[in-house]
Structures are given as structure tokens and as C-alpha cells.
mmCIF file of C-alpha atoms and ligand atoms in Angstrom:
data_model
loop_
_atom_site.group_PDB
_atom_site.id
_atom_site.type_symbol
_atom_site.label_atom_id
_atom_site.label_comp_id
_atom_site.label_asym_id
_atom_site.label_seq_id
_atom_site.Cartn_x
_atom_site.Cartn_y
_atom_site.Cartn_z
ATOM 1 C CA MET M 1 12.198 -117.765 -126.095
ATOM 2 C CA ALA M 2 14.833 -119.600 -126.491
ATOM 3 C CA GLN M 3 15.185 -122.858 -123.778
ATOM 4 C CA LYS M 4 17.317 -122.615 -120.813
ATOM 5 C CA ILE M 5 19.597 -124.960 -119.446
ATOM 6 C CA THR M 6 21.186 -126.041 -116.107
ATOM 7 C CA VAL M 7 24.474 -126.395 -115.059
ATOM 8 C CA SER M 8 25.061 -128.389 -111.988
ATOM 9 C CA VAL M 9 28.633 -128.715 -110.999
ATOM 10 C CA ILE M 10 28.443 -131.825 -107.585
ATOM 11 C CA LYS M 11 31.091 -132.947 -106.386
ATOM 12 C CA ALA M 12 32.062 -135.395 -103.216
ATOM 13 C CA ASP M 13 34.746 -137.199 -101.564
ATOM 14 C CA VAL M 14 34.431 -141.504 -101.399
ATOM 15 C CA GLY M 15 37.624 -142.185 -101.100
ATOM 16 C CA GLY M 16 40.613 -140.634 -101.309
ATOM 17 C CA PHE M 17 43.857 -142.601 -103.410
ATOM 18 C CA VAL M 18 46.569 -142.524 -101.996
ATOM 19 C CA GLY M 19 45.245 -140.435 -98.232
ATOM 20 C CA HIS M 20 43.714 -137.389 -99.368
ATOM 21 C CA SER M 21 45.674 -136.217 -102.148
ATOM 22 C CA ASP M 22 43.831 -137.742 -105.607
ATOM 23 C CA VAL M 23 40.714 -139.868 -107.147
ATOM 24 C CA HIS M 24 41.739 -143.304 -108.637
ATOM 25 C CA PRO M 25 40.742 -143.935 -112.048
ATOM 26 C CA ALA M 26 39.156 -146.697 -111.288
ATOM 27 C CA LEU M 27 36.278 -144.146 -110.025
ATOM 28 C CA LEU M 28 36.255 -141.545 -112.334
ATOM 29 C CA ASN M 29 35.741 -144.757 -114.930
ATOM 30 C CA ARG M 30 32.992 -145.954 -112.989
ATOM 31 C CA ALA M 31 31.060 -141.894 -112.639
ATOM 32 C CA ARG M 32 31.894 -141.590 -116.543
ATOM 33 C CA GLU M 33 30.208 -144.816 -117.496
ATOM 34 C CA LEU M 34 26.856 -143.824 -114.975
ATOM 35 C CA MET M 35 27.379 -140.192 -117.210
ATOM 36 C CA SER M 36 26.978 -141.331 -120.218
ATOM 37 C CA ALA M 37 24.269 -144.314 -119.298
ATOM 38 C CA ALA M 38 21.979 -140.545 -118.242
ATOM 39 C CA ILE M 39 22.665 -138.397 -121.234
ATOM 40 C CA GLU M 40 21.848 -141.631 -123.837
ATOM 41 C CA GLN M 41 18.769 -141.504 -120.999
ATOM 42 C CA GLY M 42 18.105 -138.564 -122.124
ATOM 43 C CA LEU M 43 18.278 -137.453 -118.292
ATOM 44 C CA LEU M 44 21.155 -134.807 -118.980
ATOM 45 C CA VAL M 45 22.209 -133.543 -122.006
ATOM 46 C CA ASP M 46 26.361 -133.901 -121.233
ATOM 47 C CA ALA M 47 28.723 -134.588 -118.831
ATOM 48 C CA TYR M 48 31.987 -133.992 -117.935
ATOM 49 C CA VAL M 49 33.960 -136.090 -115.047
ATOM 50 C CA THR M 50 37.181 -134.405 -113.468
ATOM 51 C CA HIS M 51 38.447 -134.496 -110.098
ATOM 52 C CA ALA M 52 40.382 -131.779 -107.379
ATOM 53 C CA GLY M 53 42.845 -133.421 -105.951
ATOM 54 C CA ASP M 54 40.266 -136.951 -103.899
ATOM 55 C CA ASP M 55 37.037 -134.676 -105.074
ATOM 56 C CA ILE M 56 35.163 -135.704 -107.650
ATOM 57 C CA ASN M 57 33.847 -133.480 -109.905
ATOM 58 C CA LEU M 58 30.177 -134.131 -111.824
ATOM 59 C CA ILE M 59 29.976 -131.144 -114.172
ATOM 60 C CA MET M 60 26.209 -131.923 -116.147
ATOM 61 C CA THR M 61 24.391 -129.772 -118.550
ATOM 62 C CA HIS M 62 20.395 -130.483 -117.778
ATOM 63 C CA ARG M 63 16.921 -129.123 -119.288
ATOM 64 C CA ARG M 64 15.428 -129.696 -115.693
ATOM 65 C CA GLY M 65 16.364 -126.728 -113.073
ATOM 66 C CA PRO M 66 18.846 -126.193 -110.048
ATOM 67 C CA ASP M 67 17.612 -128.261 -107.312
ATOM 68 C CA ASN M 68 15.634 -130.991 -109.383
ATOM 69 C CA PRO M 69 15.312 -134.525 -107.682
ATOM 70 C CA ASP M 70 16.152 -136.656 -110.461
ATOM 71 C CA ILE M 71 19.559 -134.984 -110.813
ATOM 72 C CA HIS M 72 20.788 -135.429 -107.412
ATOM 73 C CA GLN M 73 19.803 -138.234 -107.361
ATOM 74 C CA LEU M 74 21.689 -139.147 -110.359
ATOM 75 C CA ALA M 75 24.543 -137.454 -108.984
ATOM 76 C CA TRP M 76 24.072 -139.127 -105.271
ATOM 77 C CA ASP M 77 23.994 -143.016 -106.959
ATOM 78 C CA THR M 78 27.081 -142.038 -108.874
ATOM 79 C CA PHE M 79 28.769 -141.258 -105.591
ATOM 80 C CA VAL M 80 27.236 -144.104 -103.946
ATOM 81 C CA ALA M 81 28.464 -146.670 -107.347
ATOM 82 C CA CYS M 82 31.986 -145.161 -106.663
ATOM 83 C CA THR M 83 31.854 -145.582 -103.498
ATOM 84 C CA ALA M 84 31.483 -149.616 -103.978
ATOM 85 C CA VAL M 85 34.884 -149.574 -106.089
ATOM 86 C CA ALA M 86 36.799 -147.405 -102.969
ATOM 87 C CA LYS M 87 35.928 -149.824 -100.903
ATOM 88 C CA ASP M 88 37.152 -152.522 -102.842
ATOM 89 C CA LEU M 89 40.258 -150.403 -103.806
ATOM 90 C CA LYS M 90 39.998 -149.866 -99.667
ATOM 91 C CA LEU M 91 40.977 -146.675 -100.485
ATOM 92 C CA TYR M 92 41.228 -144.464 -98.501
ATOM 93 C CA GLY M 93 37.760 -142.435 -96.395
ATOM 94 C CA ALA M 94 35.758 -144.227 -98.622
ATOM 95 C CA GLY M 95 32.580 -143.026 -98.795
ATOM 96 C CA GLN M 96 33.723 -140.346 -96.295
ATOM 97 C CA ASP M 97 31.670 -137.245 -97.824
ATOM 98 C CA LEU M 98 27.775 -139.671 -97.535
ATOM 99 C CA LEU M 99 26.404 -138.488 -94.253
ATOM 100 C CA THR M 100 23.383 -140.498 -94.638
ATOM 101 C CA ASP M 101 22.340 -144.371 -95.832
ATOM 102 C CA ALA M 102 19.064 -143.201 -97.445
ATOM 103 C CA PHE M 103 18.912 -140.004 -99.666
ATOM 104 C CA SER M 104 15.567 -137.945 -99.780
ATOM 105 C CA GLY M 105 15.167 -135.767 -102.287
ATOM 106 C CA ASN M 106 17.645 -134.015 -102.274
ATOM 107 C CA ILE M 107 21.975 -133.715 -102.391
ATOM 108 C CA ARG M 108 22.476 -130.097 -99.736
ATOM 109 C CA GLY M 109 22.761 -131.456 -96.748
ATOM 110 C CA MET M 110 23.650 -135.045 -97.662
ATOM 111 C CA GLY M 111 27.613 -133.994 -97.772
ATOM 112 C CA PRO M 112 28.251 -133.605 -101.460
ATOM 113 C CA GLY M 113 28.781 -129.914 -102.659
ATOM 114 C CA ALA M 114 26.291 -128.668 -105.274
ATOM 115 C CA ALA M 115 26.859 -125.322 -107.720
ATOM 116 C CA GLU M 116 23.865 -124.872 -109.894
ATOM 117 C CA MET M 117 22.718 -122.516 -112.898
ATOM 118 C CA GLU M 118 19.805 -122.012 -115.520
ATOM 119 C CA LEU M 119 21.200 -119.457 -117.503
ATOM 120 C CA THR M 120 19.561 -118.557 -121.319
ATOM 121 C CA GLU M 121 22.284 -118.870 -123.629
ATOM 122 C CA ARG M 122 23.740 -115.908 -125.299
ATOM 123 C CA ASP M 123 24.742 -116.417 -128.634
ATOM 124 C CA SER M 124 28.437 -117.348 -127.285
ATOM 125 C CA GLU M 125 28.324 -118.809 -123.343
ATOM 126 C CA PRO M 126 31.794 -118.945 -121.790
ATOM 127 C CA ILE M 127 32.036 -120.632 -118.487
ATOM 128 C CA VAL M 128 34.243 -121.483 -116.237
ATOM 129 C CA VAL M 129 33.902 -124.284 -113.655
ATOM 130 C CA PHE M 130 36.519 -123.704 -110.324
ATOM 131 C CA MET M 131 37.189 -126.628 -108.424
ATOM 132 C CA ALA M 132 39.012 -126.881 -105.200
ATOM 133 C CA ASP M 133 40.693 -129.123 -102.204
ATOM 134 C CA LYS M 134 41.474 -128.464 -99.158
ATOM 135 C CA THR M 135 40.383 -125.796 -98.249
ATOM 136 C CA GLU M 136 35.841 -124.289 -97.779
ATOM 137 C CA PRO M 137 33.393 -122.592 -99.652
ATOM 138 C CA GLY M 138 34.663 -119.229 -98.115
ATOM 139 C CA ALA M 139 37.891 -119.506 -100.581
ATOM 140 C CA TRP M 140 35.560 -117.549 -103.252
ATOM 141 C CA ASN M 141 34.868 -114.591 -101.115
ATOM 142 C CA TRP M 142 37.996 -113.175 -102.641
ATOM 143 C CA PRO M 143 38.266 -114.313 -105.931
ATOM 144 C CA LEU M 144 34.085 -113.064 -106.597
ATOM 145 C CA TYR M 145 34.680 -109.848 -105.222
ATOM 146 C CA LYS M 146 37.695 -109.115 -107.346
ATOM 147 C CA MET M 147 35.914 -110.557 -110.247
ATOM 148 C CA PHE M 148 32.993 -108.464 -109.510
ATOM 149 C CA ALA M 149 33.680 -105.261 -107.640
ATOM 150 C CA ASP M 150 37.360 -104.357 -107.965
ATOM 151 C CA PRO M 151 37.733 -102.317 -110.781
ATOM 152 C CA PHE M 152 42.122 -102.635 -110.405
ATOM 153 C CA ASN M 153 40.924 -106.418 -111.733
ATOM 154 C CA THR M 154 38.481 -106.062 -113.955
ATOM 155 C CA ALA M 155 38.508 -103.772 -116.643
ATOM 156 C CA GLY M 156 35.174 -104.392 -117.780
ATOM 157 C CA LEU M 157 33.271 -102.268 -114.837
ATOM 158 C CA VAL M 158 34.811 -99.130 -115.857
ATOM 159 C CA ILE M 159 35.154 -99.628 -119.876
ATOM 160 C CA ASP M 160 32.400 -102.395 -120.579
ATOM 161 C CA PRO M 161 29.339 -100.377 -120.732
ATOM 162 C CA LYS M 162 26.870 -103.403 -120.463
ATOM 163 C CA MET M 163 28.805 -103.406 -116.937
ATOM 164 C CA HIS M 164 29.211 -100.209 -115.399
ATOM 165 C CA LYS M 165 26.318 -100.046 -113.220
ATOM 166 C CA GLY M 166 28.026 -103.269 -111.269
ATOM 167 C CA PHE M 167 26.766 -106.585 -109.500
ATOM 168 C CA ARG M 168 24.802 -108.013 -107.187
ATOM 169 C CA PHE M 169 25.892 -109.866 -104.474
ATOM 170 C CA GLU M 170 23.967 -112.749 -101.821
ATOM 171 C CA VAL M 171 25.971 -113.582 -99.070
ATOM 172 C CA HIS M 172 25.049 -116.737 -97.100
ATOM 173 C CA ASP M 173 25.860 -116.711 -93.562
ATOM 174 C CA LEU M 174 26.793 -120.218 -93.035
ATOM 175 C CA ILE M 175 26.355 -119.841 -88.343
ATOM 176 C CA ASP M 176 22.404 -118.411 -88.381
ATOM 177 C CA LYS M 177 21.408 -119.207 -92.057
ATOM 178 C CA LYS M 178 20.674 -116.160 -92.855
ATOM 179 C CA ARG M 179 21.297 -114.635 -96.189
ATOM 180 C CA VAL M 180 21.230 -110.761 -97.656
ATOM 181 C CA VAL M 181 22.084 -109.016 -100.590
ATOM 182 C CA PHE M 182 24.466 -106.649 -100.815
ATOM 183 C CA ASP M 183 24.760 -103.774 -104.582
ATOM 184 C CA ALA M 184 28.222 -103.109 -105.567
ATOM 185 C CA PRO M 185 29.344 -100.663 -105.708
ATOM 186 C CA GLU M 186 27.080 -98.193 -103.273
ATOM 187 C CA GLU M 187 27.503 -101.068 -100.287
ATOM 188 C CA ILE M 188 31.130 -102.235 -101.350
ATOM 189 C CA TYR M 189 32.167 -101.584 -97.495
ATOM 190 C CA ASP M 190 29.085 -103.562 -96.179
ATOM 191 C CA LEU M 191 29.926 -106.199 -98.042
ATOM 192 C CA LEU M 192 33.672 -106.407 -96.937
ATOM 193 C CA VAL M 193 32.593 -106.608 -93.466
ATOM 194 C CA LEU M 194 30.491 -109.984 -93.763
ATOM 195 C CA ILE M 195 32.775 -111.717 -96.840
ATOM 196 C CA GLY M 196 36.086 -110.701 -95.167
ATOM 197 C CA SER M 197 34.475 -113.449 -92.585
ATOM 198 C CA PRO M 198 34.522 -116.055 -94.830
ATOM 199 C CA GLY M 199 34.429 -119.310 -92.463
ATOM 200 C CA ARG M 200 31.162 -117.658 -91.084
ATOM 201 C CA PHE M 201 30.171 -115.432 -94.661
ATOM 202 C CA CYS M 202 30.191 -116.483 -98.181
ATOM 203 C CA ILE M 203 29.284 -114.971 -101.118
ATOM 204 C CA LYS M 204 26.585 -117.465 -102.850
ATOM 205 C CA SER M 205 25.668 -115.943 -106.138
ATOM 206 C CA VAL M 206 26.570 -112.886 -108.012
ATOM 207 C CA TYR M 207 23.698 -111.306 -110.107
ATOM 208 C CA SER M 208 24.635 -108.823 -112.850
ATOM 209 C CA ARG M 209 22.217 -105.520 -111.919
ATOM 210 C CA THR M 210 22.096 -104.278 -115.749
ATOM 211 C CA THR M 211 20.708 -107.706 -117.160
ATOM 212 C CA ASP M 212 19.136 -108.891 -113.495
ATOM 213 C CA GLU M 213 21.233 -112.766 -115.023
ATOM 214 C CA ILE M 214 23.198 -115.152 -113.310
ATOM 215 C CA GLY M 215 26.793 -114.330 -113.399
ATOM 216 C CA ALA M 216 28.440 -116.570 -110.432
ATOM 217 C CA VAL M 217 27.330 -119.576 -107.649
ATOM 218 C CA SER M 218 29.019 -121.665 -105.059
ATOM 219 C CA SER M 219 28.216 -124.339 -103.725
ATOM 220 C CA THR M 220 28.310 -123.333 -100.109
ATOM 221 C CA GLU M 221 27.529 -126.250 -97.571
ATOM 222 C CA ARG M 222 29.769 -126.335 -93.965
ATOM 223 C CA LEU M 223 30.232 -130.076 -94.000
ATOM 224 C CA SER M 224 31.265 -129.459 -90.578
ATOM 225 C CA MET M 225 28.100 -127.811 -89.312
ATOM 226 C CA ILE M 226 25.828 -130.482 -91.369
ATOM 227 C CA ALA M 227 28.235 -133.690 -89.820
ATOM 228 C CA GLY M 228 28.446 -131.733 -86.366
ATOM 229 C CA ARG M 229 31.877 -133.461 -85.834
ATOM 230 C CA TYR M 230 34.266 -133.556 -88.190
ATOM 231 C CA VAL M 231 34.097 -135.496 -91.510
ATOM 232 C CA GLY M 232 36.435 -133.919 -94.131
ATOM 233 C CA LYS M 233 36.852 -130.088 -95.783
ATOM 234 C CA ASP M 234 33.601 -129.282 -97.546
ATOM 235 C CA ASP M 235 36.233 -128.894 -100.351
ATOM 236 C CA PRO M 236 33.681 -125.942 -102.999
ATOM 237 C CA VAL M 237 32.903 -125.243 -106.130
ATOM 238 C CA MET M 238 31.949 -122.651 -108.063
ATOM 239 C CA ILE M 239 30.152 -121.641 -111.944
ATOM 240 C CA VAL M 240 31.353 -118.350 -114.191
ATOM 241 C CA ARG M 241 29.774 -116.498 -116.696
ATOM 242 C CA SER M 242 32.154 -115.161 -119.183
ATOM 243 C CA GLN M 243 32.589 -112.149 -121.745
ATOM 244 C CA SER M 244 29.631 -110.202 -122.640
ATOM 245 C CA GLY M 245 28.425 -107.631 -120.618
ATOM 246 C CA PHE M 246 30.534 -110.226 -117.277
ATOM 247 C CA PRO M 247 33.815 -110.676 -116.599
ATOM 248 C CA ALA M 248 36.207 -111.310 -119.895
ATOM 249 C CA ILE M 249 37.930 -115.131 -118.998
ATOM 250 C CA GLY M 250 41.167 -112.826 -118.354
ATOM 251 C CA GLU M 251 39.608 -111.078 -115.533
ATOM 252 C CA VAL M 252 37.646 -114.213 -114.214
ATOM 253 C CA LEU M 253 41.392 -116.193 -114.114
ATOM 254 C CA GLU M 254 43.209 -113.014 -112.630
ATOM 255 C CA PRO M 255 42.288 -112.683 -108.999
ATOM 256 C CA PHE M 256 43.519 -116.508 -109.114
ATOM 257 C CA ALA M 257 47.717 -114.562 -109.478
ATOM 258 C CA MET M 258 47.334 -114.542 -106.105
ATOM 259 C CA PRO M 259 47.404 -117.188 -103.591
ATOM 260 C CA HIS M 260 44.798 -115.478 -100.871
ATOM 261 C CA LEU M 261 45.336 -117.750 -97.758
ATOM 262 C CA VAL M 262 42.183 -119.534 -96.839
ATOM 263 C CA ALA M 263 41.067 -122.172 -94.427
ATOM 264 C CA GLY M 264 41.673 -125.837 -95.076
ATOM 265 C CA TRP M 265 45.056 -127.831 -95.700
ATOM 266 C CA MET M 266 45.990 -130.481 -93.486
ATOM 267 C CA ARG M 267 43.847 -131.930 -91.739
ATOM 268 C CA GLY M 268 41.333 -129.301 -92.230
ATOM 269 C CA SER M 269 43.361 -126.838 -89.686
ATOM 270 C CA HIS M 270 45.608 -124.853 -91.184
ATOM 271 C CA ASN M 271 45.490 -121.472 -92.729
ATOM 272 C CA GLY M 272 47.220 -121.830 -96.216
ATOM 273 C CA PRO M 273 48.120 -120.627 -99.958
ATOM 274 C CA LEU M 274 45.600 -121.072 -102.584
ATOM 275 C CA MET M 275 47.768 -122.437 -105.136
ATOM 276 C CA PRO M 276 46.170 -121.765 -108.460
ATOM 277 C CA VAL M 277 46.900 -125.616 -111.306
ATOM 278 C CA SER M 278 45.737 -128.068 -113.733
ATOM 279 C CA VAL M 279 44.022 -130.793 -113.633
ATOM 280 C CA ALA M 280 46.863 -133.277 -114.126
ATOM 281 C CA GLN M 281 48.796 -131.087 -110.806
ATOM 282 C CA ALA M 282 45.501 -131.120 -108.681
ATOM 283 C CA THR M 283 47.680 -133.827 -106.360
ATOM 284 C CA PRO M 284 47.807 -132.291 -102.805
ATOM 285 C CA THR M 285 51.236 -134.057 -100.984
ATOM 286 C CA ARG M 286 53.242 -130.752 -99.864
ATOM 287 C CA PHE M 287 51.828 -131.494 -95.372
ATOM 288 C CA ASP M 288 48.172 -133.012 -98.408
ATOM 289 C CA GLY M 289 48.354 -129.335 -99.664
ATOM 290 C CA PRO M 290 48.810 -126.602 -100.265
ATOM 291 C CA PRO M 291 45.377 -126.140 -100.726
ATOM 292 C CA ARG M 292 44.135 -125.738 -104.502
ATOM 293 C CA VAL M 293 42.158 -124.564 -107.676
ATOM 294 C CA VAL M 294 41.655 -126.186 -110.280
ATOM 295 C CA ALA M 295 39.520 -123.949 -114.046
ATOM 296 C CA LEU M 296 37.891 -125.232 -116.399
ATOM 297 C CA GLY M 297 36.404 -123.663 -119.395
ATOM 298 C CA PHE M 298 33.787 -124.539 -121.402
ATOM 299 C CA GLN M 299 31.638 -123.250 -124.457
ATOM 300 C CA LEU M 300 27.739 -123.878 -123.816
ATOM 301 C CA ALA M 301 26.162 -125.275 -127.331
ATOM 302 C CA GLY M 302 22.985 -125.783 -127.071
ATOM 303 C CA GLY M 303 23.534 -127.003 -123.269
ATOM 304 C CA ARG M 304 27.106 -129.024 -124.499
ATOM 305 C CA LEU M 305 29.813 -128.608 -122.737
ATOM 306 C CA VAL M 306 32.551 -127.764 -125.398
ATOM 307 C CA GLY M 307 36.120 -128.071 -123.929
ATOM 308 C CA PRO M 308 37.783 -128.109 -121.530
ATOM 309 C CA GLN M 309 40.391 -126.024 -121.732
ATOM 310 C CA ASP M 310 42.533 -126.096 -118.053
ATOM 311 C CA PHE M 311 43.238 -122.796 -117.972
ATOM 312 C CA PHE M 312 45.781 -123.161 -114.981
ATOM 313 C CA ALA M 313 48.164 -125.227 -116.976
ATOM 314 C CA ASP M 314 49.272 -121.992 -118.959
ATOM 315 C CA ILE M 315 52.945 -120.885 -117.974
ATOM 316 C CA ALA M 316 51.282 -117.666 -116.827
ATOM 317 C CA PHE M 317 51.235 -118.707 -113.889
ATOM 318 C CA ASP M 318 53.387 -120.532 -112.685
ATOM 319 C CA GLU M 319 54.253 -117.203 -110.587
ATOM 320 C CA ALA M 320 51.576 -117.637 -108.603
ATOM 321 C CA ARG M 321 52.765 -121.008 -107.799
ATOM 322 C CA ARG M 322 56.270 -120.117 -106.891
ATOM 323 C CA THR M 323 54.373 -117.133 -104.400
ATOM 324 C CA ALA M 324 52.141 -120.111 -103.194
ATOM 325 C CA LEU M 325 55.414 -122.271 -102.727
ATOM 326 C CA GLN M 326 57.433 -119.510 -100.905
ATOM 327 C CA MET M 327 54.718 -118.272 -98.750
ATOM 328 C CA ALA M 328 54.102 -122.114 -97.877
ATOM 329 C CA ASN M 329 57.472 -122.423 -96.782
ATOM 330 C CA TYR M 330 57.217 -119.576 -94.266
ATOM 331 C CA LEU M 331 53.664 -120.786 -92.632
ATOM 332 C CA ARG M 332 54.722 -124.192 -91.863
ATOM 333 C CA ARG M 333 57.488 -123.041 -90.192
ATOM 334 C CA LEU M 334 54.810 -121.643 -87.569
ATOM 335 C CA GLY M 335 54.267 -125.447 -86.896
ATOM 336 C CA PRO M 336 51.293 -125.608 -84.566
ATOM 337 C CA PHE M 337 50.852 -121.473 -83.816
ATOM 338 C CA GLU M 338 48.114 -120.007 -85.336
ATOM 339 C CA PRO M 339 47.449 -118.303 -87.644
ATOM 340 C CA HIS M 340 48.912 -121.487 -89.814
ATOM 341 C CA ARG M 341 46.688 -123.396 -87.591
ATOM 342 C CA LEU M 342 43.693 -122.361 -87.161
ATOM 343 C CA PRO M 343 42.027 -120.496 -84.236
ATOM 344 C CA LEU M 344 40.731 -123.780 -81.722
ATOM 345 C CA ASP M 345 36.974 -122.478 -82.986
ATOM 346 C CA GLU M 346 38.080 -122.877 -86.550
ATOM 347 C CA MET M 347 40.038 -126.414 -86.044
ATOM 348 C CA GLU M 348 37.929 -129.302 -87.552
ATOM 349 C CA TYR M 349 39.870 -132.319 -86.125
ATOM 350 C CA THR M 350 40.250 -130.451 -82.556
ATOM 351 C CA THR M 351 41.881 -132.242 -79.934
ATOM 352 C CA LEU M 352 41.190 -129.336 -77.394
ATOM 353 C CA PRO M 353 37.981 -130.977 -75.464
ATOM 354 C CA HIS M 354 39.952 -133.915 -74.780
ATOM 355 C CA VAL M 355 43.037 -131.945 -73.453
ATOM 356 C CA MET M 356 40.941 -130.100 -71.293
ATOM 357 C CA GLU M 357 39.314 -132.487 -69.915
ATOM 358 C CA ARG M 358 42.015 -134.610 -68.763
ATOM 359 C CA LEU M 359 43.720 -131.751 -67.497
ATOM 360 C CA GLU M 360 40.759 -130.016 -65.415
ATOM 361 C CA SER M 361 41.479 -131.121 -62.429
ATOM 362 C CA ARG M 362 45.276 -129.353 -62.796
ATOM 363 C CA PHE M 363 43.810 -125.910 -63.801
ATOM 364 C CA GLU M 364 43.869 -123.202 -61.088
ATOM 365 C CA PRO M 365 42.088 -120.265 -60.301
ATOM 366 C CA LEU M 366 44.334 -117.550 -60.435
ATOM 367 C CA GLN M 367 44.764 -114.824 -57.994
ATOM 368 C CA PRO M 368 42.029 -111.831 -59.153
ATOM 369 C CA ILE M 369 43.948 -108.558 -59.821
ATOM 370 C CA ARG M 370 43.903 -106.455 -57.814
ATOM 371 C CA THR M 371 42.358 -102.774 -59.601
ATOM 372 C CA GLU M 372 41.882 -100.203 -56.772
ATOM 373 C CA LEU M 373 44.486 -99.048 -54.062
HETATM 374 P P1 13P K 401 32.976 -109.295 -124.575
HETATM 375 O O1 13P K 401 32.641 -107.563 -124.666
HETATM 376 O O2 13P K 401 33.080 -109.874 -125.633
HETATM 377 O O3 13P K 401 33.410 -109.639 -123.493
HETATM 378 O O4 13P K 401 35.102 -108.437 -125.082
HETATM 379 C C1 13P K 401 35.839 -108.104 -123.726
HETATM 380 C C2 13P K 401 36.906 -109.116 -123.670
HETATM 381 O O5 13P K 401 37.250 -110.488 -124.432
HETATM 382 C C3 13P K 401 38.366 -108.425 -124.110
HETATM 383 O O6 13P K 401 39.631 -109.077 -123.089
HETATM 384 P P1 13P K 402 40.025 -133.324 -97.449
HETATM 385 O O1 13P K 402 38.838 -132.734 -96.897
HETATM 386 O O2 13P K 402 40.165 -133.392 -99.702
HETATM 387 O O3 13P K 402 39.674 -135.553 -97.602
HETATM 388 O O4 13P K 402 41.187 -133.395 -96.439
HETATM 389 C C1 13P K 402 41.480 -133.400 -95.664
HETATM 390 C C2 13P K 402 42.083 -134.291 -94.662
HETATM 391 O O5 13P K 402 42.340 -134.315 -93.962
HETATM 392 C C3 13P K 402 43.219 -133.686 -95.462
HETATM 393 O O6 13P K 402 44.814 -133.609 -94.408
HETATM 394 MG MG1 MG K 403 39.775 -136.674 -98.220
HETATM 395 MG MG1 MG K 404 38.994 -133.026 -100.650
#
């Protein structure tokens, strides 16, 4: 039996440069030093450090399985070290996503986001790491559905005998903290009832129904729910396996040619188009956006991360960017009106309680409406 490898993508915003737009190179360098040291010690097989907007992404491979305390400790310590650099440079929101002073074994629920998958490497193992800024984990629902359940996106569902049985979706209810599993294609209508509401229901993982192997995993933390107050959007990450029984690379990337609307953007309180960009273009400025998604491809080779291929740098996504910017122009004209602004219960930096408190004495009851004449 071939040795298993775990891919762990763990991310945090520990200080923006400038504002919420980018990560300062000094933080990325610090993270790279610590990742290199962990490779030398044998804790990691390989690592790649990058960013999407103001979020640092640690892409790590190792042999210890998901939710391993040593790997989570390493990620935590790396973010703490980067926070020290951020504080020195007085970067914006230094330590923003580190919600506690004491690490206790697992990074989930402590602020950073994590997507991890354990797999047995196939003869060739292409993976895509997606990283988004200025949005939330539910942003992956629409593209994951397109990749793994929509034959109009993924020709392999029709053509490839290894995909024809479909895929299994694990969905998490982030409010009631429950999970439910659906088989596609038979149960797609039930699946869509839930995942069409991405503020509450998130696709956590997808499995092949032919091989039972994992095909995708996302981060599903909700920072605001963890902290009970606004602490920044939980800008999500996701890992997708590709080819040979999974969607081809072109099928994995295809959903992002249509920028769908996601929650996030300015102050975590607006709907906007998810714009596919290269790492170099992942510096949200326009109204702190529009929300961005980066896709880095790697070939795994005995756990080594061969890559990256910065997929959305391709001119094939220019048109999607243009569409996203037109959508941004249109939505921005709505200003503080819904549906550009999020509904009140979804607003992250909401002033409503304060406004309502101040106005309370000025509210008068309406006369009851006469229903019978
Ligand atoms: P695989 O069977 O290797 O996934 O080939 C399909 C393909 O690459 C078409 O784009
Ligand atoms: P981040 O969640 O990326 O830090 O953005 C917060 C924000 O308020 C942007 O306007
Ligand atoms: Mg930030
Ligand atoms: Mg961010």
C-alpha cells in the first residue's frame, strides 16, 4: 500500500499592507523561513507560501494526517511570528485572525482557516489550491456544484466512465453545527435547497462515488460566529484533485469564467462578483474589492509540490475579469441599498443595534389595521 500524504492549506490575515489590500513581503519571508525550518526538521515534506489579498496562505505537505496538533502548532507559530513583524511595521489589523493568546492543539475555531486532505498519490496527482479574499466559505458552493455535479460544466460526468456514477457532497450547517451527505446526481434538488443559501450551508468535502476517494475539501470556519463579533471575513481556501476520475483541470477552472455573486467585499457587508485573478493581481482596491479568487496548480510528486501554475494569469480569464468589473460598476451604484449591501442579519460591522437604541424613544406604534369592516 502506497504511503499516504496530507495536503494542509492553512491561512490567516495577520496584518494588511496597506489597509486590507495585500500582505507585506516581510511577512511572507518570515513564513518561508519557518516553513523551510520545518522541512529541514522533517515535520513537513514540502511547503509553498503565498497570499491572496491580505491573507497569508501556507500550503504544506506532510505524513501526519489532517488535524495533526504538530502541523497546526507550526501554522499557529508561523502566524504569531508574522504578527510580530506586522506589529513592528504597524500593518493594518496586526494579528486580526488570531482570536486567542494560547494555542490548544487544533487551529480550527481559533481564527485561521484550514482545508486539509489525506490521499494516496495516483500515478500523476494534479491538485488545485483555491484561495479567496473578501468573501466567505459559502463562496465555494456554486463552483463546487458546477465542477462535480453539472454536466454542462464538466463533460467528464457524461463522458468518463470513472465519473459517470457521480459524486458525494458533505454539507455543513454553520449555524446549527450539523452535517448532512447527499449523492449527486440523484439528490441534486435537495442538495441545491441547502447550498443555494451559502451564508449558512457550505460544502465541506466531495467524494468520488466510484472510488470513495476524496476529490475536494474547503475551509468552513465562520470567524464572526467564532468570535461573536466582527473580526474580519473568513476568507476561504479549498483543495481540489483533478484528472483521472476527477474533473479535468479545465473543468475545475471553468466555473470561474462566470463571476458569481458572493458575500464579503467592503467591511464584509456587501455582495459582489468573485473575480478570478493571478497572485500578482490579488490586491483588492476597488471598494476593497471586488472579491478575488486565485487558483494555483501543483503536481504532487512523493509529497513534493511541483509548481505552482498560476492558472488565472491566463488571458482566457480576461473576459471574466471584465464581466466582474462591469458587475462591480453596476452594484456600486446601489450604494447602501440591498442587495448590494447585505441583509441586516448578515452585516458584519453592523451599526443597527446602536442606531435602534438611539431611535427607540422616537418609534411610535402604528395603528392596528382594520381587517373587518
Ligand atoms: P483524464 O482521463 O486524464 O482526466 O483526461 C481528461 C482530459 O485531460 C481532458 O481534458
Ligand atoms: P479582510 O477580511 O480581508 O481583512 O477585509 C476586511 C474588510 O473590512 C474589507 O473592507
Ligand atoms: Mg484584513
Ligand atoms: Mg482578507
